[in-house]
CSV table of C-alpha atoms in Angstrom, one decimal:
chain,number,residue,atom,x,y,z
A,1,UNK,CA,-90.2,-58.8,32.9
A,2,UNK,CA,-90.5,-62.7,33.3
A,3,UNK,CA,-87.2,-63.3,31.4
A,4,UNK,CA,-84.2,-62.3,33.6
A,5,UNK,CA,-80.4,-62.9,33.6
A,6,UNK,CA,-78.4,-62.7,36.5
A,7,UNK,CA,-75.8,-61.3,36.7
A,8,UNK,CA,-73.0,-62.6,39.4
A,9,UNK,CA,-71.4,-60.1,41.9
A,10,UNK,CA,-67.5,-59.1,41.1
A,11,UNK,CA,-65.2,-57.8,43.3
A,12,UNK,CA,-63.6,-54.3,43.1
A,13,UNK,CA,-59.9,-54.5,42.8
A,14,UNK,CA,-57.5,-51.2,43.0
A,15,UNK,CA,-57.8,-50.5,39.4
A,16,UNK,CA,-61.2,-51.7,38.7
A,17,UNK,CA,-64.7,-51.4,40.3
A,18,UNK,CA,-66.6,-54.6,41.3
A,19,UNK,CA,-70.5,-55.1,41.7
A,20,UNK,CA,-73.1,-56.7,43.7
A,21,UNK,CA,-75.2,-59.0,42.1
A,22,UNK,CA,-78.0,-58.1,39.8
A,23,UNK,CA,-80.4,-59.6,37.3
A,24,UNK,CA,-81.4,-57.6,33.9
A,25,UNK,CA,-84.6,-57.9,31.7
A,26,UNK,CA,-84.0,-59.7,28.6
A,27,UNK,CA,-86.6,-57.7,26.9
A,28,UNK,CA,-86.2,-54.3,28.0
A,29,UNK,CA,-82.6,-54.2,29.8
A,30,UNK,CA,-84.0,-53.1,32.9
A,31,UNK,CA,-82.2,-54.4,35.9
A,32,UNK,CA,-82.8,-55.7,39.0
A,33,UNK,CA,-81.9,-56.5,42.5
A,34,UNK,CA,-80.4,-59.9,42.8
A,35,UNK,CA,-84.0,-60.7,44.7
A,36,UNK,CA,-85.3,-59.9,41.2
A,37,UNK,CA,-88.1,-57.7,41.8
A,38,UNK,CA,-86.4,-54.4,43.0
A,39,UNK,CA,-85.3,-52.4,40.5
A,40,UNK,CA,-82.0,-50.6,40.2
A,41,UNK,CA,-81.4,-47.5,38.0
A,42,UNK,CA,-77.9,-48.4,37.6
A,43,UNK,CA,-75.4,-51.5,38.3
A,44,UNK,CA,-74.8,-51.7,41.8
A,45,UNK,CA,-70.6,-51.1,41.6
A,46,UNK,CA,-68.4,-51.5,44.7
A,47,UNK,CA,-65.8,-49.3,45.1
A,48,UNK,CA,-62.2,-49.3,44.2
A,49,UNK,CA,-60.6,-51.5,46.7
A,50,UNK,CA,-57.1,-50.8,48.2
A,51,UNK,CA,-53.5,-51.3,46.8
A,52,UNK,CA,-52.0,-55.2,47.8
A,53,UNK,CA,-48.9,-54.7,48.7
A,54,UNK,CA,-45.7,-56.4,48.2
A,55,UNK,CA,-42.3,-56.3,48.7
A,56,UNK,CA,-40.7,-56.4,45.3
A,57,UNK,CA,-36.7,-55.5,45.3
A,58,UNK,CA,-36.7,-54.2,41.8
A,59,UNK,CA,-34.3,-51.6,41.1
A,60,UNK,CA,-37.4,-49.5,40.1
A,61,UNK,CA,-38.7,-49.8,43.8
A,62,UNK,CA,-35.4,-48.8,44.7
A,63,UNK,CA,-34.8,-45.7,47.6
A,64,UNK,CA,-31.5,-46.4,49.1
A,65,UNK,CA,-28.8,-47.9,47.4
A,66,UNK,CA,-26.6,-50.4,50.2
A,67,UNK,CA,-23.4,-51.0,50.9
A,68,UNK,CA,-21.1,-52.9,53.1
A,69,UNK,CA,-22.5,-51.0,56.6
A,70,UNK,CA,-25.8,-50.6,55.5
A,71,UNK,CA,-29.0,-52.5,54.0
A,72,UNK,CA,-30.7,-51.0,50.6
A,73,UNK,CA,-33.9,-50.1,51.0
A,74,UNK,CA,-37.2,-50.3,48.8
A,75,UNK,CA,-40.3,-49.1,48.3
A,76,UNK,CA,-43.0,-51.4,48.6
A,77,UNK,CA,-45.6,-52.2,45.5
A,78,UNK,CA,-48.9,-53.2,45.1
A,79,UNK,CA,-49.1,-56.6,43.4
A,80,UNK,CA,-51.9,-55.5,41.1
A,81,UNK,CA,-51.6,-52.5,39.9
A,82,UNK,CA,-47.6,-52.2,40.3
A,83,UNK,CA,-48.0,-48.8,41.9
A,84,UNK,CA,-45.1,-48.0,44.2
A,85,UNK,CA,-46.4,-47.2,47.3
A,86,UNK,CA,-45.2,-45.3,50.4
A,87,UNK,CA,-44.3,-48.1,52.6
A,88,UNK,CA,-40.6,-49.5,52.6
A,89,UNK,CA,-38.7,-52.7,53.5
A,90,UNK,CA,-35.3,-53.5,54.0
A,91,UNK,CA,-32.9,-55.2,51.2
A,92,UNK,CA,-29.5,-56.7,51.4
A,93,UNK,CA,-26.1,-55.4,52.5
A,94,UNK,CA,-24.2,-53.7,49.4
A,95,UNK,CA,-20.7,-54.4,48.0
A,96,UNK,CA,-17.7,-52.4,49.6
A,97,UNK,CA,-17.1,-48.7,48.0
A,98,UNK,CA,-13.5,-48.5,47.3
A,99,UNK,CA,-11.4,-45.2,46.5
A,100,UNK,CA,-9.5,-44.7,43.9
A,101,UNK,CA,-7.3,-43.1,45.4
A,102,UNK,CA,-4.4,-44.5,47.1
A,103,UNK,CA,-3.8,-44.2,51.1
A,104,UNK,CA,-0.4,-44.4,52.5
A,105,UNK,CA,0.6,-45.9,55.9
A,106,UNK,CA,3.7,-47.6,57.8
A,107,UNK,CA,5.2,-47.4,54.4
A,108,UNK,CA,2.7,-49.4,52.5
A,109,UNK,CA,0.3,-48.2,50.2
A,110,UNK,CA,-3.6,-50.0,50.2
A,111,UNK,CA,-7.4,-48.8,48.7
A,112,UNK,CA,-9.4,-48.0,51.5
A,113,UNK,CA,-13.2,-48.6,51.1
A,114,UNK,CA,-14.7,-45.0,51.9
A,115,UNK,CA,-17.8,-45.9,54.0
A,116,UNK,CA,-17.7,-44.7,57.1
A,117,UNK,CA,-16.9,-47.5,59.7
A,118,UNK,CA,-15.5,-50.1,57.4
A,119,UNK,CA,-11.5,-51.0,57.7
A,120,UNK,CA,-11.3,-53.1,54.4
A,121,UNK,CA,-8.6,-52.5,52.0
A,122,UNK,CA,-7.0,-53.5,48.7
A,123,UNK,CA,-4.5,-54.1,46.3
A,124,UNK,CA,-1.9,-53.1,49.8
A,125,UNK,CA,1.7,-53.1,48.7
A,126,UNK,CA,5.3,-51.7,50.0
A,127,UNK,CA,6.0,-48.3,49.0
A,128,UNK,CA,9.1,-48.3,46.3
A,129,UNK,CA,10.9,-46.1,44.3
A,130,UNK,CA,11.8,-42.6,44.5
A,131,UNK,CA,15.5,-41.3,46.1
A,132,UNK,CA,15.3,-40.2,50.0
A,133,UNK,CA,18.3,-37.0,50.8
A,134,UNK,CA,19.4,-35.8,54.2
A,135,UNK,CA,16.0,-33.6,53.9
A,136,UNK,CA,13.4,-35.1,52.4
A,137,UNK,CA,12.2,-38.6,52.3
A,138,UNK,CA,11.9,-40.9,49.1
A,139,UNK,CA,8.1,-40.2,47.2
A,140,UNK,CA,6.9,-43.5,46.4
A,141,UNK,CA,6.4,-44.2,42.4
A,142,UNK,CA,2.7,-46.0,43.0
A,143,UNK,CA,0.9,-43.5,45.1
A,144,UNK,CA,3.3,-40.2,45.0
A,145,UNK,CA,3.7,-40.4,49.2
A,146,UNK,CA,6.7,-39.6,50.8
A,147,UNK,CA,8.0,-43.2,52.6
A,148,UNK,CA,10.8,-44.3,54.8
A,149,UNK,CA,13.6,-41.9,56.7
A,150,UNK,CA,15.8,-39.5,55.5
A,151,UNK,CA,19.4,-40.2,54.9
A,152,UNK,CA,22.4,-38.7,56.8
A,153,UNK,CA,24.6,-35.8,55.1
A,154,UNK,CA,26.7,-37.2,52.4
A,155,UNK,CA,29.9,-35.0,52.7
A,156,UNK,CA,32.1,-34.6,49.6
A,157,UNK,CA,35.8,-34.6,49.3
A,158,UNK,CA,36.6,-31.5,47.9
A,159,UNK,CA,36.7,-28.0,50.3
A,160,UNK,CA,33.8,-26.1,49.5
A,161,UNK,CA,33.5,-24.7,52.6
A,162,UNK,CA,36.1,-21.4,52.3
A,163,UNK,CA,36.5,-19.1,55.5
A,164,UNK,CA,38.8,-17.0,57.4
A,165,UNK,CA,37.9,-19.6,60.2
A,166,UNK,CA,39.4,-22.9,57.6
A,167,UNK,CA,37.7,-25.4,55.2
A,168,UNK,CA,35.4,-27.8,55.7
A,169,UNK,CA,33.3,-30.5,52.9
A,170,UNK,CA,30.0,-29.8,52.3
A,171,UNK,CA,27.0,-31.7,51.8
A,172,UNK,CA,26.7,-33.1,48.0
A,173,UNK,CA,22.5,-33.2,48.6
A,174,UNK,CA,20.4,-30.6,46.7
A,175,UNK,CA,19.4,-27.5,48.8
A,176,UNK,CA,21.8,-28.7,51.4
A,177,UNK,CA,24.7,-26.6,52.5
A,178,UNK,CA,25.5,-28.3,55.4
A,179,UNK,CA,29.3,-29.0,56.0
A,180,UNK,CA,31.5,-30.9,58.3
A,181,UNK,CA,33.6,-30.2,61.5
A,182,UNK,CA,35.7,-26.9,59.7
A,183,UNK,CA,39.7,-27.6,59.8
A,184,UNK,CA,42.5,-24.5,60.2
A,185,UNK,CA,44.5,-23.7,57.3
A,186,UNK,CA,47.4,-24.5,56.5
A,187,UNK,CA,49.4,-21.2,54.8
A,188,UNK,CA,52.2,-21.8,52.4
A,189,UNK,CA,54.2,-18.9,53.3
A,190,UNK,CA,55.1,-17.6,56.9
A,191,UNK,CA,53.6,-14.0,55.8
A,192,UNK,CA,52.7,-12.1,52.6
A,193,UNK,CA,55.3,-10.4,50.2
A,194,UNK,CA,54.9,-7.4,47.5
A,195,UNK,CA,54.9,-11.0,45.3
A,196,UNK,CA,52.9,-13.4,46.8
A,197,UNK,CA,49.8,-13.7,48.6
A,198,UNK,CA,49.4,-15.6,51.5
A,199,UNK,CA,47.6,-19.1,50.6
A,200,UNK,CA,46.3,-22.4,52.3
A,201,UNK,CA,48.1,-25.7,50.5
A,202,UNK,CA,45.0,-27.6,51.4
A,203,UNK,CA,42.0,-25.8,50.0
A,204,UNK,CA,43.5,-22.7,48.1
A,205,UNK,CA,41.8,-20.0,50.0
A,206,UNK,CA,43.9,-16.4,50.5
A,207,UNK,CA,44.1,-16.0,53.8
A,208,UNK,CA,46.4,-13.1,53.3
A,209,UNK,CA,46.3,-10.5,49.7
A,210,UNK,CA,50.1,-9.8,48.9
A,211,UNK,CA,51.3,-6.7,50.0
A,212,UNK,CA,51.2,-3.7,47.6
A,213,UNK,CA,53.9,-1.3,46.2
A,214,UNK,CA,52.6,1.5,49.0
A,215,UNK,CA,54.1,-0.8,51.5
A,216,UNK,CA,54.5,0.7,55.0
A,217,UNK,CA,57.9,0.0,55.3
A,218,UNK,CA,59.5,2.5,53.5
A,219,UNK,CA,57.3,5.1,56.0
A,220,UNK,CA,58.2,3.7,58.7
A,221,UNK,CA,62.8,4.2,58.2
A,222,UNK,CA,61.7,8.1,58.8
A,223,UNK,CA,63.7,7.9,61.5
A,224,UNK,CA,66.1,10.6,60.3
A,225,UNK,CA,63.3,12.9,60.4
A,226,UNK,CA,62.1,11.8,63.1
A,227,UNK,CA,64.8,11.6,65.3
A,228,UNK,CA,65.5,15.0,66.2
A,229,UNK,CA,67.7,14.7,69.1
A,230,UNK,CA,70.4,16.8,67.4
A,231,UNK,CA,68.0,20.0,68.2
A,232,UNK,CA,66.9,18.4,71.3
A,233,UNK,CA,70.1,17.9,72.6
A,234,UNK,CA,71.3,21.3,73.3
A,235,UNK,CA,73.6,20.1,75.5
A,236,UNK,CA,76.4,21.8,73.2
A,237,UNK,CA,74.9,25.4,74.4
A,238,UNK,CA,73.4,24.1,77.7
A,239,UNK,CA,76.5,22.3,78.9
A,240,UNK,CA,78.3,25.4,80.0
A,241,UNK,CA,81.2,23.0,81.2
A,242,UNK,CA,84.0,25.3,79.7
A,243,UNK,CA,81.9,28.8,80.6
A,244,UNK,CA,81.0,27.7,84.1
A,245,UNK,CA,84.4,27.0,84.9
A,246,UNK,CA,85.5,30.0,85.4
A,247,UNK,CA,88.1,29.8,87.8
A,248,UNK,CA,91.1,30.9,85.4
A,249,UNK,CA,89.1,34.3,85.7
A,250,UNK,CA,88.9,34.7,88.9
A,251,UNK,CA,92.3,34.0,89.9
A,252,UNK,CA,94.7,36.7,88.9
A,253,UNK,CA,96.3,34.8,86.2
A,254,UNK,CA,98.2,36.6,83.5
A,255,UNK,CA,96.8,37.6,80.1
A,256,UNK,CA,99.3,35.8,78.4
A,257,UNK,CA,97.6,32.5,79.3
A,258,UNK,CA,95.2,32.9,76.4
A,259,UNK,CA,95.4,29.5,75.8
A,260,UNK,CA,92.0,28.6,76.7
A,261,UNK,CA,90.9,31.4,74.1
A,262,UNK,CA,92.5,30.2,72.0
A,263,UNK,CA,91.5,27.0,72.4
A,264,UNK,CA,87.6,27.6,71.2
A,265,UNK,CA,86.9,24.6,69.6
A,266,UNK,CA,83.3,24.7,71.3
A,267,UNK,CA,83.2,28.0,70.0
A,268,UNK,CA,84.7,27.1,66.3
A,269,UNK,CA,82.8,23.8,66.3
A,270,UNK,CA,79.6,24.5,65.3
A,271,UNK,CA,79.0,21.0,64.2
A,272,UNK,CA,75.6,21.0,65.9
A,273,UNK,CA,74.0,23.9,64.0
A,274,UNK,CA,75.4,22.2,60.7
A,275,UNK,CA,72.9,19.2,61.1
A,276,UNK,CA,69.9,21.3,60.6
A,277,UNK,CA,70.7,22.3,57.6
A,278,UNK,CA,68.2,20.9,54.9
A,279,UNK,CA,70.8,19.0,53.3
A,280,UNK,CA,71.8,16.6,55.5
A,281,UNK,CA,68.6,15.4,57.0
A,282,UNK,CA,68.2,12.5,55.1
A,283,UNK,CA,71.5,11.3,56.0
A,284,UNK,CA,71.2,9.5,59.5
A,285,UNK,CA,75.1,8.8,59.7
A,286,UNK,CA,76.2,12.1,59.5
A,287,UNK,CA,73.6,12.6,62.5
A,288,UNK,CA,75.2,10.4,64.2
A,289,UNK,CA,79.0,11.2,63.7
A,290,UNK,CA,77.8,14.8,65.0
A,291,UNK,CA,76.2,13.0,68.4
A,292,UNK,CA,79.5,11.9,69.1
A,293,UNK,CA,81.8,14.5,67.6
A,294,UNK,CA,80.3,17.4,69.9
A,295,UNK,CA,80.2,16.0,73.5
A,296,UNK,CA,84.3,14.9,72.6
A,297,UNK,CA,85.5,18.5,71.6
A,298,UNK,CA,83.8,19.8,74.9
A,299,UNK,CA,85.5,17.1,76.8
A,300,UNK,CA,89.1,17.9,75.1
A,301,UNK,CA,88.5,21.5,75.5
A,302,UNK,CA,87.3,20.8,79.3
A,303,UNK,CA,90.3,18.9,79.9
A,304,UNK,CA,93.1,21.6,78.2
A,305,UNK,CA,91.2,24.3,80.5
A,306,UNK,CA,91.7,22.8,83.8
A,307,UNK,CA,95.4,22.1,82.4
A,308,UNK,CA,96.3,25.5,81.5
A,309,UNK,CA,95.2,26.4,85.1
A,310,UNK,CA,96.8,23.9,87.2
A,311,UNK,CA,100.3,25.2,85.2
A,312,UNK,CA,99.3,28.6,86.6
């Protein structure tokens, strides 16, 4: 083995094994120690050494996306091999997330950015469009919020309010039915007649319905019927004026004054059994006339009694 190459050591890297150094027989390939005389069944390799790492902030590397709060964060790499490894390190701050939807407040309308902790906003405008009512606010056009104050009742002019209390206008709004301070009525006629009903001039409403053809008028002139002091007033029988005085009796007068028999109109004038008869109930006059006919023929005969006696 007096011809020898050496063979210079190589260091192991984290994909490839390194060696020491060694020297091989140019005849037989037998190798060496790099002292030349020990010899070595194999190539003395090193071992695979360990990843170099690096901090590389490709997106491949990439663990945490940032944003405006927070820093991304990466996974280290080894320089070598390109292996990502388990260590991390910090990036740069990220761009602001905005929503798409829009936020409304104080009457404006803005993009928020959604992380948690950041105030930014954008594209911020007034709210606009849309028609407020004495209910409900006006809904913006841009982003569909309700913005501003509702409006006070707008009262028409024409009485749609109706009530026995009066009239009143009411609220020309949708879903409102709100009126005004209610007014009396003002009626057309003093009352109602079989012809017309009673009506307000202002609004139209019938305050009273016209009276119908069962009126209670008619039911109430009974009073013929009703009045029934002909039989009540028996004073005709009960009034013994004529009977009771019967002093022609007891004196000893003659017979031949029969005058007061033959004065017996009470007797003869029956008048006051005539008014019962079915006939003459309707009529009140007649009722009347016999009121004042019977208490006169008791007087007369009274009168030509105590006459007749004082000539005795």
């Amino acid at each position: 083995h007096s011809s020898k190459t050496s063979v210079g050591a190589e260091e192991s890297t984290c994909e490839k094994q390194g060696w020491d150094a060694y020297k091989k027989c140019n005849a037989c390939q037998q190798l060496f120690a790099s002292n030349g005389t020990t010899k070595l069944d194999a190539i003395p390799y090193r071992p695979l050494s360990s990843h170099t790492p690096t901090e590389d902030p490709a997106s491949k590397y990439l663990k945490s996306q940032g944003d405006c709060q927070n820093k991304a964060v990466y996974y280290k790499s080894c320089s070598v091999c390109e292996q990502k490894l388990t260590q991390t390190f910090n990036g740069d701050f990220g761009n602001h997330k905005m929503s798409t939807s829009w936020t409304s407040q104080n009457n404006e309308h803005f993009h928020a950015c959604s992380v948690p902790g950041c105030d930014h906003t954008e594209d911020k405008a007034a709210c606009s469009g849309g028609s407020a009512t004495c209910s409900k606010k006006a809904v913006c056009t841009t982003c569909n919020k309700s913005y501003g104050n509702t409006l006070p009742h707008s009262f028409g002019s024409a009485w749609e309010y109706k009530s026995s209390d009066g009239h009143a206008h009411v609220c020309t709004f949708d879903g409102c039915d709100e009126h005004d301070t209610v007014k009396s009525h003002t009626s057309n006629i003093p009352a109602p007649t079989q012809t017309a009903a009673q009506l307000c001039t202002d609004c139209g409403y019938t305050i009273k319905e016209k009276l119908s053809e069962e009126s209670s008028t008619p039911d109430q002139s009974s009073t013929p019927e009703q009045s029934s002091t002909p039989e009540q007033s028996s004073t005709p029988e009960e009034s013994s004026t004529p009977e009771e005085s019967s002093a022609p009796e007891e004196s000893s007068a003659p017979e031949e004054s029969s005058a007061p028999e033959e004065s017996s109109a009470p007797e003869e004038s029956s008048a006051p059994e005539q008014p019962s008869d079915s006939d003459n109930t309707g009529s009140g006059n007649g009722l009347l006339i016999v009121l004042i006919a019977v208490p006169a023929v008791l007087v007369v005969a009274a009168v030509v009694t105590i006459f007749i006696i004082k000539k005795r």
